[in-house]
């Protein structure tokens, strides 16, 4: 089966062609992520309407590029009236996306694929709609079924695959099985969730953040320190410097909700504590103090994440631990969870360095596991979609 994955939930325009054979072996035919970071950097965060415009501008040329790079066989489009269909859609919904589609090779040649998997939530609703509308328009021109994917399920499954390399393009690789039941901690810019997994597709959220997501807290702290967006990587780089140089601590931060009996989190108070700390510390803050503050913030976040996950491991006794989402790019958090999994004697499934952030490979993979072909007229974007 060949799956086209489409991901537009935030500020990455991502497309992937994934092949899975009947022995459950996979090959990444092509995988493209176009980041909008440089555009949003000037605003200090993602502007949904700007992100939407960028997705609409790039999806069609990126898909043409992906098809070329992956060398996927093509055929004449199934719908002989494809151009008329897209022209009709364009008259109804004026958009760059449809205009680009109409003037592209995609209305005459289609890749030979079995399904289209598209993220329909959670995320920014205006940007999600661009991907969803693209999938619908392709369905109408190519007559290929569409399956919708929950972005967070993509992050859960992301550790199962490796990105494409020049060698891997020539061979299939076994898709590993998740030792079940599993526990997953999802840490991204919009989510902090502990998820109990009975089977692929069967998830229950056992704890989540009551306010800010952990990635959001990293980004907000970075902004207070005058660091560019997205702040997570910047804060973690400074924290790493403080660890390496053994810089003295400048402030003690709280570990919010670490002792609460549930599996919930709260990070907005921690962010406020950083704000108060900055008022006490000299301004402008010397770089060494800034690095030490970043390390203390990273330690506070890590302590809470590890402690809550430990509590969930104790109670649910899963056979594996999966961590997904952009924040698991953080080396200190990665290493802390490696230690925790060792302590419990269970395998830890972490995404490859290139797949921690948003990508369409994880969406195509989740689309492979989705057994139900979704009715096209029911498909819509849902910003607050839950697992
Ligand atoms: O999963 P993701 O790419 O997008 C969402 O679905 O939200 O996660 C993005 C988040 C951002 O908040 C970013 O600052 C954070 O992941 N992040 C990090 C690191 N790299 C990315 N946070 C901490 N340390 C990092 N190294
Ligand atoms: Zn994400």
Tab-separated table of C-alpha atoms and ligand atoms in Angstrom:
chain	number	residue	atom	x	y	z
A	1	UNK	CA	0.000	0.000	0.000
A	2	UNK	CA	1.306	3.489	-0.830
A	3	UNK	CA	0.066	6.355	1.324
A	4	UNK	CA	0.382	10.085	0.687
A	5	UNK	CA	0.617	11.900	4.040
A	6	UNK	CA	-0.391	15.570	4.375
A	7	UNK	CA	0.375	17.636	7.497
A	8	UNK	CA	-0.528	21.325	7.958
A	9	UNK	CA	-1.591	21.554	11.623
A	10	UNK	CA	0.769	24.414	12.504
A	11	UNK	CA	3.786	26.021	10.840
A	12	UNK	CA	5.251	23.078	8.933
A	13	UNK	CA	4.023	22.204	5.447
A	14	UNK	CA	4.796	18.500	5.245
A	15	UNK	CA	4.204	15.759	2.672
A	16	UNK	CA	5.294	12.145	2.568
A	17	UNK	CA	4.977	9.085	0.339
A	18	UNK	CA	5.170	5.916	2.431
A	19	UNK	CA	4.969	2.359	1.122
A	20	UNK	CA	4.029	-0.570	3.390
A	21	UNK	CA	4.007	-4.082	1.894
A	22	UNK	CA	1.899	-7.049	3.000
A	23	UNK	CA	4.720	-8.304	5.237
A	24	UNK	CA	4.328	-5.097	7.288
A	25	UNK	CA	7.613	-3.751	5.954
A	26	UNK	CA	7.927	-0.080	5.043
A	27	UNK	CA	9.921	2.164	2.760
A	28	UNK	CA	9.864	5.974	2.857
A	29	UNK	CA	9.676	6.910	-0.819
A	30	UNK	CA	9.951	10.614	-0.075
A	31	UNK	CA	9.479	12.985	2.850
A	32	UNK	CA	9.429	16.790	2.713
A	33	UNK	CA	9.060	19.300	5.543
A	34	UNK	CA	8.970	22.990	4.702
A	35	UNK	CA	9.310	24.991	7.897
A	36	UNK	CA	7.830	28.493	8.162
A	37	UNK	CA	9.987	29.378	11.185
A	38	UNK	CA	11.865	32.154	9.363
A	39	UNK	CA	8.532	33.837	8.477
A	40	UNK	CA	7.022	33.594	11.968
A	41	UNK	CA	10.251	34.506	13.767
A	42	UNK	CA	9.636	38.222	13.152
A	43	UNK	CA	6.260	37.992	14.975
A	44	UNK	CA	7.663	35.932	17.876
A	45	UNK	CA	5.051	33.203	17.298
A	46	UNK	CA	2.837	31.558	14.694
A	47	UNK	CA	0.243	33.790	13.027
A	48	UNK	CA	-2.522	31.395	11.873
A	49	UNK	CA	-3.541	33.479	8.847
A	50	UNK	CA	0.062	33.844	7.656
A	51	UNK	CA	0.650	30.113	8.211
A	52	UNK	CA	-2.500	29.309	6.242
A	53	UNK	CA	-1.374	31.447	3.301
A	54	UNK	CA	2.041	29.771	3.280
A	55	UNK	CA	0.557	26.249	3.279
A	56	UNK	CA	-1.774	27.199	0.402
A	57	UNK	CA	1.137	28.617	-1.565
A	58	UNK	CA	3.477	25.645	-1.142
A	59	UNK	CA	1.430	22.430	-1.048
A	60	UNK	CA	1.059	21.959	-4.814
A	61	UNK	CA	4.704	22.676	-5.804
A	62	UNK	CA	5.912	20.568	-2.862
A	63	UNK	CA	3.787	17.621	-3.963
A	64	UNK	CA	5.173	17.897	-7.497
A	65	UNK	CA	8.690	17.993	-6.020
A	66	UNK	CA	7.955	14.983	-3.791
A	67	UNK	CA	6.679	12.945	-6.731
A	68	UNK	CA	9.767	13.765	-8.737
A	69	UNK	CA	12.203	13.022	-5.901
A	70	UNK	CA	10.532	9.747	-4.961
A	71	UNK	CA	10.282	8.682	-8.591
A	72	UNK	CA	6.781	7.350	-7.981
A	73	UNK	CA	5.063	5.878	-11.074
A	74	UNK	CA	2.240	8.034	-12.405
A	75	UNK	CA	-0.814	7.473	-14.542
A	76	UNK	CA	-3.416	9.659	-16.270
A	77	UNK	CA	-5.844	11.159	-13.751
A	78	UNK	CA	-8.905	8.988	-13.018
A	79	UNK	CA	-11.392	11.788	-13.417
A	80	UNK	CA	-11.506	12.874	-17.093
A	81	UNK	CA	-13.160	16.117	-15.939
A	82	UNK	CA	-10.512	16.902	-13.317
A	83	UNK	CA	-9.809	20.412	-14.620
A	84	UNK	CA	-13.549	21.256	-14.684
A	85	UNK	CA	-13.962	19.892	-11.142
A	86	UNK	CA	-11.105	22.038	-9.830
A	87	UNK	CA	-12.343	25.064	-11.820
A	88	UNK	CA	-15.765	24.571	-10.168
A	89	UNK	CA	-14.166	24.367	-6.714
A	90	UNK	CA	-12.079	27.449	-7.491
A	91	UNK	CA	-15.190	29.430	-8.419
A	92	UNK	CA	-16.857	28.359	-5.183
A	93	UNK	CA	-13.830	28.746	-2.879
A	94	UNK	CA	-11.367	31.264	-4.258
A	95	UNK	CA	-7.949	30.122	-2.998
A	96	UNK	CA	-4.263	30.026	-3.943
A	97	UNK	CA	-4.304	26.313	-3.304
A	98	UNK	CA	-6.962	25.543	-5.921
A	99	UNK	CA	-5.471	28.026	-8.407
A	100	UNK	CA	-2.082	26.303	-8.063
A	101	UNK	CA	-3.703	22.892	-8.406
A	102	UNK	CA	-5.522	23.885	-11.574
A	103	UNK	CA	-2.366	25.094	-13.279
A	104	UNK	CA	-0.261	22.120	-12.134
A	105	UNK	CA	0.575	18.705	-13.601
A	106	UNK	CA	-1.557	17.125	-10.836
A	107	UNK	CA	-4.768	17.575	-12.844
A	108	UNK	CA	-3.360	15.492	-15.715
A	109	UNK	CA	-1.013	12.949	-14.049
A	110	UNK	CA	-1.559	11.301	-10.671
A	111	UNK	CA	0.845	9.198	-8.597
A	112	UNK	CA	-0.156	5.545	-8.210
A	113	UNK	CA	-1.158	5.528	-4.544
A	114	UNK	CA	-3.755	3.721	-2.428
A	115	UNK	CA	-4.855	6.373	0.032
A	116	UNK	CA	-4.371	9.937	1.194
A	117	UNK	CA	-3.863	10.455	4.944
A	118	UNK	CA	-4.450	13.993	6.183
A	119	UNK	CA	-4.200	15.604	9.623
A	120	UNK	CA	-7.661	16.920	10.588
A	121	UNK	CA	-6.740	18.059	14.128
A	122	UNK	CA	-5.719	19.081	16.683
A	123	UNK	CA	-3.941	22.278	15.638
A	124	UNK	CA	-4.695	25.693	14.200
A	125	UNK	CA	-8.061	25.368	12.505
A	126	UNK	CA	-7.347	27.705	9.548
A	127	UNK	CA	-4.142	25.830	8.689
A	128	UNK	CA	-5.722	22.403	9.193
A	129	UNK	CA	-8.411	23.349	6.671
A	130	UNK	CA	-5.788	23.940	3.963
A	131	UNK	CA	-4.531	20.343	4.259
A	132	UNK	CA	-8.058	18.944	4.525
A	133	UNK	CA	-9.244	20.881	1.469
A	134	UNK	CA	-6.172	19.777	-0.451
A	135	UNK	CA	-6.917	16.115	0.384
A	136	UNK	CA	-10.549	16.589	-0.696
A	137	UNK	CA	-9.589	18.250	-3.992
A	138	UNK	CA	-7.077	15.466	-4.727
A	139	UNK	CA	-9.740	12.879	-3.912
A	140	UNK	CA	-12.101	14.483	-6.421
A	141	UNK	CA	-9.499	14.594	-9.189
A	142	UNK	CA	-7.707	11.282	-8.522
A	143	UNK	CA	-10.519	9.209	-7.024
A	144	UNK	CA	-8.272	7.989	-4.175
A	145	UNK	CA	-9.780	7.400	-0.688
A	146	UNK	CA	-8.958	9.808	2.147
A	147	UNK	CA	-8.371	8.838	5.769
A	148	UNK	CA	-8.184	11.448	8.497
A	149	UNK	CA	-5.461	11.317	11.128
A	150	UNK	CA	-5.229	12.751	14.617
A	151	UNK	CA	-1.931	14.667	14.782
A	152	UNK	CA	-1.232	13.338	18.288
A	153	UNK	CA	-1.604	9.738	17.102
A	154	UNK	CA	1.049	10.628	14.538
A	155	UNK	CA	3.400	11.691	17.361
A	156	UNK	CA	2.632	8.448	19.266
A	157	UNK	CA	3.549	6.310	16.240
A	158	UNK	CA	6.543	8.423	15.139
A	159	UNK	CA	9.145	6.225	16.959
A	160	UNK	CA	8.211	3.239	14.777
A	161	UNK	CA	9.815	4.610	11.616
A	162	UNK	CA	13.124	6.031	10.502
A	163	UNK	CA	13.525	8.843	7.995
A	164	UNK	CA	14.520	8.179	4.426
A	165	UNK	CA	18.229	7.906	3.645
A	166	UNK	CA	20.001	7.244	0.347
A	167	UNK	CA	20.405	3.584	1.367
A	168	UNK	CA	16.968	3.014	2.881
A	169	UNK	CA	15.242	3.966	-0.372
A	170	UNK	CA	16.379	0.612	-1.822
A	171	UNK	CA	15.147	-1.668	0.926
A	172	UNK	CA	12.064	-2.405	2.983
A	173	UNK	CA	12.364	-2.346	6.760
A	174	UNK	CA	10.209	-4.231	9.251
A	175	UNK	CA	7.656	-2.039	11.043
A	176	UNK	CA	8.280	-2.768	14.727
A	177	UNK	CA	5.388	-3.754	16.995
A	178	UNK	CA	4.696	-1.637	20.074
A	179	UNK	CA	4.891	-3.851	23.187
A	180	UNK	CA	1.317	-3.473	24.498
A	181	UNK	CA	-0.239	-2.163	26.610
A	182	UNK	CA	1.938	0.939	26.372
A	183	UNK	CA	2.116	4.312	28.077
A	184	UNK	CA	2.819	7.437	26.050
A	185	UNK	CA	3.843	10.897	27.145
A	186	UNK	CA	3.111	13.513	24.485
A	187	UNK	CA	5.009	16.772	24.845
A	188	UNK	CA	4.586	19.378	22.130
A	189	UNK	CA	3.839	23.045	21.580
A	190	UNK	CA	0.105	22.506	22.093
A	191	UNK	CA	-0.116	19.370	24.242
A	192	UNK	CA	1.125	17.680	27.373
A	193	UNK	CA	-0.662	14.369	27.818
A	194	UNK	CA	-0.179	10.967	29.368
A	195	UNK	CA	-1.921	8.382	27.229
A	196	UNK	CA	-2.651	4.757	27.984
A	197	UNK	CA	-2.494	2.627	24.820
A	198	UNK	CA	-4.348	-0.689	24.621
A	199	UNK	CA	-3.718	-1.123	20.896
A	200	UNK	CA	-2.841	1.053	17.906
A	201	UNK	CA	-5.986	3.156	17.531
A	202	UNK	CA	-7.194	2.589	21.108
A	203	UNK	CA	-6.079	5.417	23.346
A	204	UNK	CA	-7.228	6.905	26.643
A	205	UNK	CA	-5.879	10.116	28.086
A	206	UNK	CA	-5.094	9.603	31.771
A	207	UNK	CA	-3.593	13.043	32.441
A	208	UNK	CA	-3.015	16.353	30.714
A	209	UNK	CA	-1.987	19.943	31.325
A	210	UNK	CA	-4.489	22.212	32.995
A	211	UNK	CA	-3.024	25.317	31.345
A	212	UNK	CA	0.099	25.728	29.185
A	213	UNK	CA	1.667	22.885	27.228
A	214	UNK	CA	5.286	22.168	28.013
A	215	UNK	CA	6.565	23.383	24.608
A	216	UNK	CA	4.500	26.528	25.024
A	217	UNK	CA	6.167	27.131	28.429
A	218	UNK	CA	9.619	26.750	26.810
A	219	UNK	CA	8.590	29.219	24.084
A	220	UNK	CA	7.183	31.763	26.565
A	221	UNK	CA	10.240	31.621	28.818
A	222	UNK	CA	12.451	32.097	25.748
A	223	UNK	CA	10.426	35.148	24.793
A	224	UNK	CA	10.870	36.638	28.303
A	225	UNK	CA	14.603	36.166	27.858
A	226	UNK	CA	14.530	37.892	24.483
A	227	UNK	CA	15.350	34.699	22.572
A	228	UNK	CA	13.895	34.102	19.094
A	229	UNK	CA	10.918	31.829	18.297
A	230	UNK	CA	10.618	28.873	18.661
A	231	UNK	CA	12.281	29.139	22.037
A	232	UNK	CA	12.521	25.472	23.042
A	233	UNK	CA	15.760	24.752	21.184
A	234	UNK	CA	17.297	28.075	22.374
A	235	UNK	CA	16.473	27.467	26.041
A	236	UNK	CA	17.772	23.910	25.840
A	237	UNK	CA	21.016	25.051	24.203
A	238	UNK	CA	21.660	27.568	27.011
A	239	UNK	CA	20.744	24.945	29.621
A	240	UNK	CA	23.247	22.567	28.038
A	241	UNK	CA	25.941	25.234	28.293
A	242	UNK	CA	25.160	25.710	32.016
A	243	UNK	CA	25.442	21.936	32.571
A	244	UNK	CA	28.713	21.668	30.665
A	245	UNK	CA	30.301	24.623	32.427
A	246	UNK	CA	28.770	23.729	35.794
A	247	UNK	CA	27.499	27.306	36.229
A	248	UNK	CA	26.137	28.171	39.709
A	249	UNK	CA	22.360	28.300	40.141
A	250	UNK	CA	20.780	31.782	40.273
A	251	UNK	CA	17.228	30.917	41.351
A	252	UNK	CA	15.136	27.990	42.626
A	253	UNK	CA	11.977	27.363	40.624
A	254	UNK	CA	8.925	25.359	41.793
A	255	UNK	CA	7.983	21.871	40.498
A	256	UNK	CA	4.240	22.493	39.970
A	257	UNK	CA	1.836	19.670	40.860
A	258	UNK	CA	4.692	17.235	41.401
A	259	UNK	CA	3.042	15.884	44.554
A	260	UNK	CA	-0.563	15.793	43.290
A	261	UNK	CA	-2.122	12.340	43.170
A	262	UNK	CA	-3.435	12.648	39.607
A	263	UNK	CA	-1.534	12.542	36.314
A	264	UNK	CA	-2.192	16.184	35.405
A	265	UNK	CA	0.323	18.942	34.803
A	266	UNK	CA	0.461	22.737	35.102
A	267	UNK	CA	3.167	24.896	33.592
A	268	UNK	CA	1.761	28.408	33.597
A	269	UNK	CA	2.802	29.036	37.248
A	270	UNK	CA	6.330	27.945	36.426
A	271	UNK	CA	6.442	30.463	33.599
A	272	UNK	CA	5.208	33.185	36.000
A	273	UNK	CA	7.920	32.193	38.511
A	274	UNK	CA	10.501	32.817	35.784
A	275	UNK	CA	8.959	36.241	35.206
A	276	UNK	CA	9.248	37.096	38.929
A	277	UNK	CA	12.783	35.715	39.035
A	278	UNK	CA	13.767	38.020	36.198
A	279	UNK	CA	12.551	41.010	38.228
A	280	UNK	CA	14.916	40.009	41.063
A	281	UNK	CA	17.912	39.368	38.853
A	282	UNK	CA	20.195	42.030	37.321
A	283	UNK	CA	19.125	43.537	34.021
A	284	UNK	CA	20.422	43.000	31.412
A	285	UNK	CA	20.934	39.443	32.574
A	286	UNK	CA	24.531	38.243	32.119
A	287	UNK	CA	24.722	35.249	29.760
A	288	UNK	CA	25.951	32.875	32.484
A	289	UNK	CA	22.947	33.733	34.682
A	290	UNK	CA	20.597	33.318	31.733
A	291	UNK	CA	22.071	29.895	31.013
A	292	UNK	CA	21.742	28.897	34.690
A	293	UNK	CA	18.113	30.061	34.711
A	294	UNK	CA	17.403	27.993	31.573
A	295	UNK	CA	18.947	24.925	33.218
A	296	UNK	CA	16.807	25.381	36.351
A	297	UNK	CA	13.697	25.778	34.171
A	298	UNK	CA	14.595	22.661	32.172
A	299	UNK	CA	15.239	20.761	35.425
A	300	UNK	CA	11.887	21.863	36.870
A	301	UNK	CA	10.008	20.753	33.745
A	302	UNK	CA	11.914	17.464	33.550
A	303	UNK	CA	11.369	16.648	37.238
A	304	UNK	CA	7.611	17.084	36.846
A	305	UNK	CA	7.391	15.139	33.559
A	306	UNK	CA	9.480	12.253	34.902
A	307	UNK	CA	7.713	12.128	38.259
A	308	UNK	CA	4.212	12.031	36.732
A	309	UNK	CA	5.261	9.440	34.164
A	310	UNK	CA	6.788	7.324	36.953
A	311	UNK	CA	3.510	7.506	38.859
A	312	UNK	CA	1.631	6.364	35.741
A	313	UNK	CA	4.119	3.513	35.152
A	314	UNK	CA	3.619	2.360	38.738
A	315	UNK	CA	-0.149	2.337	38.408
A	316	UNK	CA	-0.626	1.060	34.844
A	317	UNK	CA	2.374	-1.303	34.570
A	318	UNK	CA	2.701	-0.994	30.767
A	319	UNK	CA	5.062	-3.084	28.635
A	320	UNK	CA	6.641	-0.057	26.927
A	321	UNK	CA	7.014	3.701	27.209
A	322	UNK	CA	6.650	5.971	24.178
A	323	UNK	CA	7.523	9.680	24.171
A	324	UNK	CA	6.432	11.852	21.254
A	325	UNK	CA	6.151	15.517	20.272
A	326	UNK	CA	8.549	18.353	19.475
A	327	UNK	CA	9.879	18.732	23.042
A	328	UNK	CA	11.474	15.264	22.971
A	329	UNK	CA	14.176	16.846	20.793
A	330	UNK	CA	15.461	18.078	24.165
A	331	UNK	CA	18.576	16.043	25.075
A	332	UNK	CA	18.218	16.411	28.836
A	333	UNK	CA	14.589	15.240	28.759
A	334	UNK	CA	15.525	12.358	26.435
A	335	UNK	CA	18.293	11.182	28.756
A	336	UNK	CA	16.056	11.468	31.832
A	337	UNK	CA	13.466	9.189	30.219
A	338	UNK	CA	16.154	6.722	29.137
A	339	UNK	CA	17.099	6.435	32.819
A	340	UNK	CA	13.467	6.038	33.884
A	341	UNK	CA	12.715	3.273	31.358
A	342	UNK	CA	15.867	1.425	32.446
A	343	UNK	CA	14.715	1.668	36.066
A	344	UNK	CA	11.404	0.023	35.105
A	345	UNK	CA	13.079	-2.489	32.768
A	346	UNK	CA	10.808	-1.638	29.826
A	347	UNK	CA	11.678	-0.547	26.284
A	348	UNK	CA	11.609	3.180	25.560
A	349	UNK	CA	10.421	4.199	22.108
A	350	UNK	CA	11.703	7.637	21.049
A	351	UNK	CA	11.401	9.240	17.621
A	352	UNK	CA	14.480	9.639	15.458
A	353	UNK	CA	16.042	13.137	15.758
A	354	UNK	CA	14.558	14.144	12.400
A	355	UNK	CA	11.046	13.036	13.355
A	356	UNK	CA	10.532	14.717	16.730
A	357	UNK	CA	8.898	17.788	15.163
A	358	UNK	CA	5.858	17.869	12.911
A	359	UNK	CA	6.210	15.737	9.785
A	360	UNK	CA	3.993	13.881	7.341
A	361	UNK	CA	5.738	10.512	7.699
A	362	UNK	CA	4.059	9.977	11.073
A	363	UNK	CA	0.747	11.036	9.519
A	364	UNK	CA	1.121	8.600	6.598
A	365	UNK	CA	1.976	5.850	9.100
A	366	UNK	CA	-1.098	6.564	11.231
A	367	UNK	CA	-3.084	6.606	7.977
A	368	UNK	CA	-1.767	3.127	7.194
A	369	UNK	CA	-3.198	1.787	10.462
A	370	UNK	CA	-6.564	3.525	9.969
A	371	UNK	CA	-8.860	0.799	8.757
A	372	UNK	CA	-11.908	2.904	7.974
A	373	UNK	CA	-12.014	4.936	4.794
A	374	UNK	CA	-13.659	8.189	5.825
A	375	UNK	CA	-16.695	9.469	3.978
A	376	UNK	CA	-15.371	12.472	2.075
A	377	UNK	CA	-18.311	14.780	2.805
A	378	UNK	CA	-17.869	14.220	6.584
A	379	UNK	CA	-14.249	15.318	6.619
A	380	UNK	CA	-13.556	18.558	8.428
A	381	UNK	CA	-10.798	20.260	10.378
A	382	UNK	CA	-11.223	20.273	14.179
A	383	UNK	CA	-8.784	22.498	16.058
A	384	UNK	CA	-9.399	20.923	19.475
A	385	UNK	CA	-9.704	17.296	18.327
A	386	UNK	CA	-8.942	14.875	21.143
A	387	UNK	CA	-7.372	11.413	20.929
B	1	LIG	O1	5.357	18.733	17.953
B	1	LIG	P1	5.797	20.091	17.569
B	1	LIG	O2	6.803	20.219	16.456
B	1	LIG	O3	4.560	20.972	17.171
B	1	LIG	C1	3.342	20.854	17.834
B	1	LIG	O4	2.579	19.935	17.475
B	1	LIG	O5	3.151	21.662	18.761
B	1	LIG	O6	6.375	20.810	18.888
B	1	LIG	C2	6.885	22.108	18.861
B	1	LIG	C3	7.354	22.502	20.241
B	1	LIG	C4	7.707	23.990	20.350
B	1	LIG	O7	7.085	24.515	21.488
B	1	LIG	C5	9.233	23.970	20.493
B	1	LIG	O8	9.748	25.056	21.219
B	1	LIG	C6	9.439	22.674	21.236
B	1	LIG	O9	8.547	21.769	20.612
B	1	LIG	N1	10.826	22.199	21.140
B	1	LIG	C7	11.656	22.052	22.208
B	1	LIG	C8	12.902	21.634	21.684
B	1	LIG	N2	12.781	21.551	20.323
B	1	LIG	C9	11.500	21.892	20.008
B	1	LIG	N3	11.436	22.229	23.512
B	1	LIG	C10	12.479	22.005	24.352
B	1	LIG	N4	13.704	21.618	23.947
B	1	LIG	C11	13.961	21.420	22.623
B	1	LIG	N5	15.169	21.040	22.233
B	2	LIG	ZN1	3.126	18.218	16.698
